[in-house]
XYZ file of C-alpha atoms in Angstrom:
569
model
C -7.722 5.128 -26.084
C -4.857 7.619 -25.736
C -3.976 6.230 -22.304
C -3.574 2.748 -23.805
C -1.747 3.975 -26.906
C 0.496 6.851 -25.752
C 1.869 7.165 -29.276
C -1.398 8.867 -30.222
C -0.813 11.511 -27.555
C 2.728 12.070 -28.827
C 1.435 12.474 -32.370
C -1.278 14.925 -31.336
C 1.013 17.043 -29.176
C 4.107 16.850 -31.366
C 5.791 20.214 -31.892
C 7.331 21.045 -35.261
C 10.423 22.481 -33.561
C 11.249 19.008 -32.245
C 11.644 17.465 -35.717
C 15.258 18.500 -36.485
C 16.426 17.383 -33.044
C 14.650 14.028 -33.299
C 16.088 13.421 -36.786
C 19.659 14.171 -35.702
C 19.322 12.161 -32.490
C 17.888 9.202 -34.435
C 20.811 9.149 -36.863
C 23.322 9.396 -34.004
C 21.491 6.617 -32.203
C 21.749 4.380 -35.276
C 25.530 4.361 -34.903
C 25.036 2.644 -31.551
C 22.035 0.484 -32.431
C 23.671 -1.333 -35.342
C 26.889 -2.693 -33.759
C 25.291 -3.323 -30.361
C 22.297 -5.064 -31.915
C 24.554 -7.379 -33.900
C 26.864 -8.024 -30.941
C 24.037 -8.816 -28.525
C 22.381 -11.095 -31.072
C 25.534 -13.206 -31.212
C 25.721 -13.074 -27.408
C 22.265 -14.672 -27.420
C 23.500 -17.403 -29.773
C 21.713 -15.997 -32.838
C 22.786 -14.668 -36.275
C 23.989 -11.077 -36.075
C 21.342 -9.803 -38.503
C 18.537 -10.766 -36.105
C 19.804 -8.017 -33.820
C 18.983 -5.499 -36.541
C 15.537 -7.001 -37.161
C 14.874 -6.842 -33.430
C 16.011 -3.233 -33.131
C 13.676 -2.028 -35.873
C 10.521 -3.714 -34.643
C 10.958 -3.097 -30.926
C 11.485 0.612 -31.572
C 8.243 0.725 -33.532
C 6.323 -1.240 -30.890
C 7.488 0.925 -28.012
C 6.949 4.178 -29.937
C 3.257 3.271 -30.238
C 2.565 1.752 -26.804
C 5.385 3.008 -24.551
C 4.662 5.965 -22.218
C 8.177 7.452 -22.112
C 9.087 10.043 -24.729
C 12.802 9.280 -24.576
C 13.360 5.681 -23.481
C 15.200 3.551 -26.072
C 14.622 -0.208 -26.216
C 16.628 -2.832 -28.032
C 18.785 -5.945 -27.689
C 20.461 -5.903 -24.280
C 23.643 -7.407 -22.875
C 21.919 -8.485 -19.657
C 19.305 -10.507 -21.576
C 21.669 -12.139 -24.075
C 22.950 -14.887 -21.759
C 19.419 -15.573 -20.522
C 18.151 -15.961 -24.073
C 21.051 -18.267 -24.932
C 20.518 -20.317 -21.779
C 16.871 -20.810 -22.758
C 17.057 -21.522 -26.475
C 20.405 -23.226 -27.054
C 19.566 -26.411 -25.102
C 16.324 -26.619 -27.090
C 18.009 -25.901 -30.424
C 20.007 -29.115 -30.072
C 23.631 -30.026 -30.573
C 23.447 -29.232 -34.271
C 22.863 -25.578 -33.519
C 20.434 -25.041 -36.414
C 20.254 -21.229 -36.775
C 16.729 -21.298 -38.175
C 15.458 -23.304 -35.212
C 17.310 -21.041 -32.773
C 15.699 -17.972 -34.391
C 12.235 -19.556 -34.179
C 12.754 -20.383 -30.501
C 14.039 -16.900 -29.746
C 11.100 -15.327 -31.573
C 8.584 -17.397 -29.638
C 10.456 -16.494 -26.462
C 10.025 -12.804 -27.322
C 6.286 -13.329 -27.885
C 5.993 -15.078 -24.515
C 7.898 -12.277 -22.793
C 5.660 -9.728 -24.498
C 2.496 -11.591 -23.544
C 3.582 -11.796 -19.901
C 4.336 -8.088 -19.903
C 1.066 -7.033 -21.502
C -1.031 -9.270 -19.241
C 0.794 -8.067 -16.131
C 0.497 -4.428 -17.195
C -3.208 -4.826 -17.948
C -3.673 -6.428 -14.523
C -1.730 -3.509 -12.979
C 1.051 -5.713 -11.620
C 3.836 -3.172 -12.065
C 4.955 -4.009 -8.536
C 6.452 -7.242 -9.945
C 9.534 -5.155 -10.591
C 10.048 -5.052 -6.823
C 10.775 -8.800 -6.718
C 14.448 -8.000 -7.240
C 15.859 -5.959 -4.372
C 18.841 -3.735 -5.027
C 21.399 -6.001 -3.257
C 20.236 -9.078 -5.165
C 20.179 -7.094 -8.398
C 23.742 -5.885 -7.807
C 24.878 -9.459 -7.160
C 22.979 -10.773 -10.164
C 24.451 -8.128 -12.464
C 27.965 -8.729 -11.142
C 27.579 -12.437 -11.815
C 26.165 -11.707 -15.230
C 29.060 -9.372 -16.037
C 31.587 -12.064 -15.130
C 29.699 -14.698 -17.116
C 29.559 -12.479 -20.218
C 33.194 -11.469 -19.887
C 34.481 -15.033 -19.657
C 32.157 -16.165 -22.459
C 33.452 -13.482 -24.842
C 37.173 -13.894 -24.133
C 37.659 -16.808 -26.588
C 35.968 -14.776 -29.351
C 38.209 -11.819 -28.531
C 41.244 -14.099 -28.873
C 40.038 -15.519 -32.185
C 38.912 -19.021 -31.255
C 35.851 -20.741 -29.791
C 35.154 -22.916 -26.760
C 32.510 -25.635 -26.612
C 31.108 -24.982 -23.128
C 27.909 -23.542 -21.663
C 28.763 -22.426 -18.113
C 31.290 -20.213 -16.408
C 33.820 -22.708 -15.070
C 34.013 -24.890 -18.231
C 34.241 -21.743 -20.377
C 37.070 -20.380 -18.242
C 38.910 -23.719 -18.314
C 38.392 -23.974 -22.084
C 39.686 -20.451 -22.613
C 42.809 -21.072 -20.551
C 43.455 -24.349 -22.394
C 42.985 -22.612 -25.749
C 45.489 -19.908 -24.888
C 47.935 -22.453 -23.467
C 47.764 -24.637 -26.584
C 48.363 -21.737 -28.962
C 44.855 -21.310 -30.427
C 45.047 -17.525 -30.137
C 44.805 -15.708 -33.466
C 47.119 -12.763 -32.927
C 45.537 -10.419 -35.538
C 42.104 -11.159 -34.031
C 43.336 -10.384 -30.522
C 45.040 -7.216 -31.756
C 41.976 -5.787 -33.489
C 39.614 -6.890 -30.701
C 41.798 -5.553 -27.899
C 42.339 -2.295 -29.768
C 38.589 -1.922 -30.184
C 38.040 -2.547 -26.468
C 40.661 0.046 -25.518
C 39.116 2.596 -27.886
C 35.657 2.069 -26.405
C 36.786 2.260 -22.792
C 39.090 5.248 -23.294
C 36.532 7.267 -25.235
C 33.749 6.443 -22.794
C 35.963 7.543 -19.929
C 37.638 10.637 -21.348
C 35.502 11.752 -24.313
C 31.953 10.659 -23.451
C 30.397 12.813 -26.175
C 32.247 10.870 -28.883
C 30.317 7.725 -30.006
C 32.878 5.221 -28.737
C 31.272 2.110 -30.216
C 30.945 3.732 -33.623
C 34.595 4.830 -33.523
C 35.739 1.307 -32.675
C 33.591 -0.202 -35.438
C 34.757 2.245 -38.124
C 38.430 1.868 -37.223
C 38.256 -1.926 -37.043
C 36.510 -2.126 -40.432
C 39.200 0.130 -41.867
C 41.931 -2.038 -40.344
C 40.327 -5.248 -41.603
C 40.050 -3.845 -45.117
C 43.551 -2.336 -45.252
C 45.337 -5.300 -43.659
C 43.209 -8.087 -45.192
C 42.514 -9.494 -41.751
C 40.005 -11.939 -43.200
C 42.897 -13.714 -44.923
C 44.850 -13.851 -41.651
C 42.380 -15.953 -39.728
C 40.133 -13.197 -38.387
C 36.405 -13.969 -38.608
C 34.391 -11.197 -40.249
C 30.653 -10.488 -40.181
C 30.273 -10.950 -43.925
C 27.434 -9.822 -46.159
C 24.115 -9.350 -44.328
C 20.922 -10.794 -45.822
C 19.321 -8.098 -47.949
C 15.774 -6.988 -47.304
C 13.301 -6.444 -44.502
C 12.215 -9.459 -42.415
C 8.820 -10.887 -43.277
C 6.016 -11.391 -40.778
C 6.544 -14.902 -39.403
C 4.681 -17.015 -36.871
C 7.479 -18.935 -35.076
C 7.149 -22.683 -35.489
C 8.154 -24.542 -32.317
C 7.087 -27.869 -30.896
C 4.597 -28.104 -28.059
C 7.265 -29.822 -25.938
C 9.350 -26.637 -25.991
C 6.619 -24.285 -24.796
C 6.945 -24.986 -21.057
C 10.691 -24.334 -21.015
C 10.255 -21.222 -23.145
C 7.593 -19.940 -20.758
C 9.877 -20.492 -17.745
C 12.720 -18.647 -19.434
C 10.357 -15.883 -20.530
C 9.281 -15.207 -16.950
C 12.867 -14.633 -15.807
C 13.637 -12.476 -18.838
C 10.452 -10.453 -18.320
C 11.363 -9.830 -14.693
C 14.884 -8.624 -15.492
C 13.672 -6.550 -18.436
C 10.949 -4.912 -16.379
C 13.242 -4.162 -13.436
C 15.869 -2.683 -15.728
C 13.300 -0.628 -17.616
C 11.577 0.758 -14.521
C 14.891 1.782 -12.933
C 16.149 3.392 -16.160
C 12.839 5.107 -16.855
C 12.754 6.432 -13.279
C 16.227 7.902 -13.590
C 15.508 9.720 -16.858
C 11.997 10.766 -15.829
C 13.354 12.389 -12.676
C 15.613 14.557 -14.811
C 12.773 15.698 -17.051
C 10.053 16.036 -14.427
C 7.919 13.212 -15.829
C 6.112 10.562 -13.821
C 6.633 6.824 -14.201
C 3.647 4.772 -15.340
C 4.873 1.316 -14.405
C 1.867 -0.587 -15.741
C 1.937 1.201 -19.094
C 5.702 0.615 -19.241
C 4.965 -3.103 -18.981
C 2.505 -2.846 -21.860
C 4.998 -0.832 -23.920
C 7.812 -3.335 -23.332
C 5.385 -6.154 -24.051
C 4.334 -4.610 -27.362
C 7.990 -4.131 -28.312
C 8.758 -7.778 -27.618
C 5.713 -9.074 -29.468
C 6.530 -6.919 -32.493
C 10.100 -8.249 -32.512
C 8.914 -11.839 -32.063
C 6.748 -11.783 -35.175
C 9.638 -10.538 -37.316
C 12.443 -12.975 -36.422
C 13.523 -10.985 -33.386
C 14.294 -11.880 -29.778
C 13.484 -10.437 -26.316
C 14.490 -6.837 -25.646
C 14.852 -4.448 -22.759
C 15.641 -0.795 -22.268
C 19.184 0.527 -22.502
C 20.577 3.201 -20.240
C 23.500 3.892 -22.586
C 21.359 4.219 -25.724
C 18.777 6.331 -23.896
C 21.573 8.583 -22.642
C 22.889 8.959 -26.187
C 19.427 9.907 -27.420
C 18.989 12.439 -24.619
C 22.436 13.984 -25.143
C 21.713 14.244 -28.861
C 18.608 16.318 -28.187
C 15.840 13.715 -28.577
C 12.380 15.088 -27.807
C 10.110 12.132 -28.571
C 9.929 8.518 -29.696
C 10.361 9.750 -33.262
C 14.073 9.445 -32.449
C 13.701 5.675 -32.158
C 11.625 5.505 -35.321
C 14.332 7.395 -37.227
C 16.901 4.935 -35.882
C 14.766 1.992 -36.957
C 14.267 3.502 -40.413
C 18.008 4.022 -40.815
C 18.644 0.353 -39.960
C 16.014 -0.662 -42.510
C 17.805 1.416 -45.149
C 21.055 -0.431 -44.371
C 19.328 -3.800 -44.741
C 17.551 -2.850 -47.946
C 20.244 -0.935 -49.801
C 23.596 -1.356 -47.991
C 23.808 -4.975 -46.790
C 27.553 -5.041 -47.424
C 28.301 -1.974 -45.329
C 29.495 -4.020 -42.357
C 30.826 -7.110 -44.101
C 34.437 -6.397 -43.011
C 33.544 -5.869 -39.373
C 35.723 -8.283 -37.326
C 33.966 -10.605 -34.912
C 36.515 -9.773 -32.168
C 35.311 -6.168 -32.349
C 31.785 -7.333 -31.584
C 33.267 -9.260 -28.652
C 34.902 -6.020 -27.511
C 31.523 -4.238 -27.686
C 29.937 -6.943 -25.521
C 32.826 -6.972 -23.032
C 32.613 -3.188 -22.655
C 28.885 -3.548 -21.970
C 29.558 -6.330 -19.460
C 32.007 -4.142 -17.583
C 29.343 -1.461 -17.328
C 26.935 -3.998 -15.798
C 29.242 -4.711 -12.864
C 28.757 -2.521 -9.797
C 31.852 -3.015 -7.683
C 31.363 0.295 -5.894
C 27.824 -0.725 -4.957
C 29.104 -4.042 -3.617
C 31.724 -2.306 -1.490
C 29.072 0.084 -0.219
C 26.898 -2.851 0.851
C 29.881 -4.287 2.754
C 30.269 -1.066 4.714
C 26.575 -0.336 5.151
C 24.976 -3.703 5.908
C 26.784 -7.018 5.931
C 23.645 -9.152 5.634
C 22.691 -7.454 2.378
C 26.281 -7.812 1.179
C 25.957 -11.559 1.853
C 22.690 -11.680 -0.082
C 24.334 -9.874 -2.992
C 27.261 -12.304 -2.887
C 24.875 -15.274 -2.884
C 23.072 -13.888 -5.949
C 26.455 -13.428 -7.635
C 27.371 -17.042 -6.865
C 24.008 -18.259 -8.136
C 24.605 -16.693 -11.549
C 28.311 -17.501 -11.785
C 28.139 -21.105 -10.590
C 24.623 -22.318 -11.406
C 23.991 -20.428 -14.628
C 22.025 -17.408 -15.752
C 18.465 -18.747 -15.478
C 19.011 -20.527 -12.136
C 20.804 -17.362 -11.064
C 17.739 -15.191 -11.618
C 15.674 -17.719 -9.658
C 18.214 -17.527 -6.832
C 18.125 -13.722 -6.939
C 14.315 -13.593 -6.737
C 14.240 -16.227 -3.992
C 16.837 -14.312 -1.977
C 14.858 -11.088 -2.296
C 11.698 -12.796 -1.072
C 13.523 -14.626 1.730
C 15.115 -11.380 2.855
C 11.682 -9.787 3.194
C 10.421 -12.846 5.062
C 13.515 -12.855 7.307
C 12.873 -9.272 8.362
C 9.280 -10.104 9.224
C 10.199 -13.421 10.873
C 12.838 -11.928 13.186
C 11.850 -8.279 13.434
C 13.507 -5.693 15.581
C 11.985 -5.527 19.057
C 12.874 -3.397 22.024
C 11.748 -1.747 25.257
C 10.944 1.952 25.414
C 11.639 4.508 28.109
C 11.447 8.193 28.934
C 14.473 10.343 28.068
C 15.082 13.683 29.738
C 14.683 16.555 27.295
C 13.058 14.435 24.561
C 9.293 14.176 24.156
C 7.735 10.741 23.802
C 9.251 7.335 24.554
C 12.445 6.017 23.051
C 14.419 2.850 22.362
C 16.462 1.851 25.424
C 19.076 0.365 23.090
C 19.755 3.804 21.641
C 19.214 5.540 24.992
C 20.509 3.244 27.766
C 19.817 5.994 30.311
C 16.092 5.975 29.462
C 13.942 5.817 32.573
C 11.412 3.051 33.304
C 8.224 3.382 35.310
C 7.956 0.922 38.210
C 5.683 -1.999 37.315
C 5.336 -0.985 33.660
C 7.087 -2.307 30.540
C 6.741 -0.481 27.229
C 7.517 -2.980 24.454
C 7.681 -2.388 20.691
C 7.517 -5.114 18.023
C 8.435 -3.795 14.562
C 6.482 -6.076 12.219
C 3.035 -7.444 11.427
C 2.050 -10.308 13.708
C 1.591 -13.462 11.644
C 2.123 -17.187 11.827
C 5.913 -17.070 11.401
C 6.755 -14.553 14.120
C 3.880 -14.924 16.598
C 5.924 -17.264 18.797
C 8.858 -14.836 18.728
C 6.493 -12.158 20.050
C 5.067 -14.534 22.655
C 8.464 -15.656 23.924
C 9.742 -12.087 24.320
C 6.600 -10.969 26.172
C 6.876 -13.991 28.458
C 10.505 -13.130 29.154
C 9.564 -9.553 29.999
C 6.789 -10.799 32.278
C 9.210 -13.030 34.207
C 11.713 -10.293 35.061
C 12.295 -9.328 38.679
C 10.489 -7.344 39.896
C 7.544 -8.658 37.907
C 5.728 -5.952 35.922
C 2.016 -5.322 36.400
C 1.409 -4.094 32.846
C 3.139 -4.837 29.574
C 2.136 -2.176 27.064
C 2.727 -3.088 23.427
C 3.586 -0.032 21.302
C 1.593 -1.453 18.402
C 1.915 1.196 15.694
C 4.385 -0.950 13.644
C 2.009 -3.923 13.847
C 0.135 -3.513 10.569
C -1.630 -6.882 10.593
C -2.568 -9.764 12.866
C -3.489 -13.082 11.270
C -5.590 -15.814 12.856
C -2.574 -17.838 14.011
C -1.155 -14.810 15.815
C -4.600 -14.060 17.278
C -4.717 -17.531 18.841
C -1.224 -17.001 20.260
C -2.307 -13.634 21.704
C -5.330 -15.210 23.368
C -3.198 -17.958 24.935
C -0.562 -15.421 25.969
C -3.152 -13.150 27.579
C -4.527 -16.029 29.618
C -1.049 -17.128 30.675
C -0.085 -13.601 31.779
C -3.342 -13.206 33.678
C -2.496 -16.200 35.874
C 0.743 -14.408 36.808
C -1.031 -11.126 37.524
C 0.313 -9.359 34.415
C -1.972 -7.371 32.112
C -1.236 -7.200 28.375
C -2.136 -3.774 26.957
C -1.993 -2.348 23.412
C -1.387 1.276 22.461
C -1.451 3.018 19.065
C -3.056 0.021 17.370
C -4.271 0.945 13.872
C -8.039 0.886 13.297
C -7.957 -1.828 10.580
C -5.937 -4.089 12.893
C -8.259 -3.311 15.808
C -11.204 -4.290 13.609
C -9.565 -7.645 12.889
C -9.034 -8.271 16.598
C -12.706 -7.513 17.168
C -13.642 -10.108 14.535
C -11.309 -12.577 16.240
C -13.059 -11.886 19.556
C -10.030 -10.328 21.246
C -11.370 -6.778 21.606
C -14.716 -7.529 23.246
C -15.564 -6.134 26.722
C -13.745 -5.890 29.055
C -10.862 -6.048 26.551
C -11.429 -2.477 25.246
C -10.114 -1.196 28.581
C -6.720 -2.481 27.436
C -6.590 -0.615 24.102
C -5.326 2.968 24.157
C -4.934 5.468 21.329
C -1.444 6.574 22.422
C 1.399 5.434 24.632
C 0.889 8.518 26.789
C -2.740 7.529 27.405
C -1.685 4.000 28.383
C 0.971 5.311 30.788
C -1.472 7.717 32.407
C -4.052 4.936 32.825
C -1.426 2.768 34.502
C -0.299 5.566 36.818
C -3.902 6.177 37.818
C -4.050 2.594 39.106
C -0.512 2.225 40.453
C 1.332 5.491 41.140
C 5.070 5.005 40.847
C 8.203 6.841 39.926
C 10.500 6.831 36.934
C 13.972 5.402 37.442
C 16.967 4.425 35.353
C 17.164 0.702 34.569
C 19.607 -1.334 36.656
C 22.937 -2.211 34.963
C 22.680 -5.114 32.530
C 18.880 -5.043 32.306
């Protein structure tokens, strides 16, 4: 039971000395949870107060079922556009807030259900569907999309558009036609500068809290609400009631599709963040239990008018820096938010909307990884191109199609590497034991009549002909080799299509007097070849445990000498 509900383990092993640190860290964390929760709720197209509801319940859910002692979940800037892209088309042109909340809540339940089912089925490897280059491109595209979407709010007006290019055009038109509300721009831009400067130069100071406090003070002192600046206003008082979201059956399929993309991004983000913090504390990552913990957090939020959540590197870092020792930190933060809702609903009523836009823009800037993109350019151009394609998918097609593009690119990249794997000849290099790539060592010596050939991938239907064509090319060189030895250690599988190609290739080579030999073939692969009928007598005479054994067997039949390859071979 304790392995399924890690919160029980935390409760049983909790040390009294941790309590003061968890209490302080929870109160510090609240200063970040409140403004970010409200800002990311509006980013998702929902009332700001739903961000507070979501924060409370997801913290409770993860504290009970999540395996990490320090990870902090909550509304996230990377999920906001995905949530909006899923629910706003379904909410209709009228933009009924109640319907949008119901859709978002059901979306959270779907995300949670996917997570719990996948974690129970031990499918934590789903997080690997997004490679790092595609994730960098996706996040860069997301950062640009969020930035452009929040600019009108920062300038004090709104734009009726739902994709990057129309939003950018609408923003430029709004500025050109004089829609900018100068006081709104001033307070929003000031808040953004405060956040960025403090994060850069005084990281221990809660930058978001400082921006929120100062902007509330400015709004109150200068009566910004009377000067055209939108304010948050009074929050609904009280704790959200348990609610089963009411949505039509026609909406379920689209919600499920959106939930899959959100679950994938949330899981990938959580696993990477959890790995980073676990490495610093010596803990191990339990990917499947993380999925269950995130799932429980989403389900809890969904039943209390919340929306999908993910982990947060910035909030987790704040908790760690503040001395957090356990998930009690998150529970203290959730309790503090509940106190605000129950007894201080007017605390944030003078918070300017442009300040929330500044909070979101600062978060968007942190999502972008320009340095990582530049590194890809220098390290591997093909992965830079993949990252750029993922960026374009998000920026031009939209957030949900963008995640589909990112996943597809990751899968295609894996398939591409297996379809056109690296292949080379091997030779003997003076002073180095073993046999080595002639591309890296052009001076490598070849044994007369023998070709050592390495194919760096499993043999399957997509690349079997590539293997066949290269072996045929090697067999047709002048002088014609007597043996072609395949250094088969990288070949981890052979499917039935490849087996048929091997059988045809072996027969074709035999007519030309060339023998196809395998060395270092793994036992499971050898067993498959036996089932396919390719390793029956006298075939076993052509399977050797090592390259050295194959070379010695060849030399026993045809003594020759080692020589450098001719120029251009």
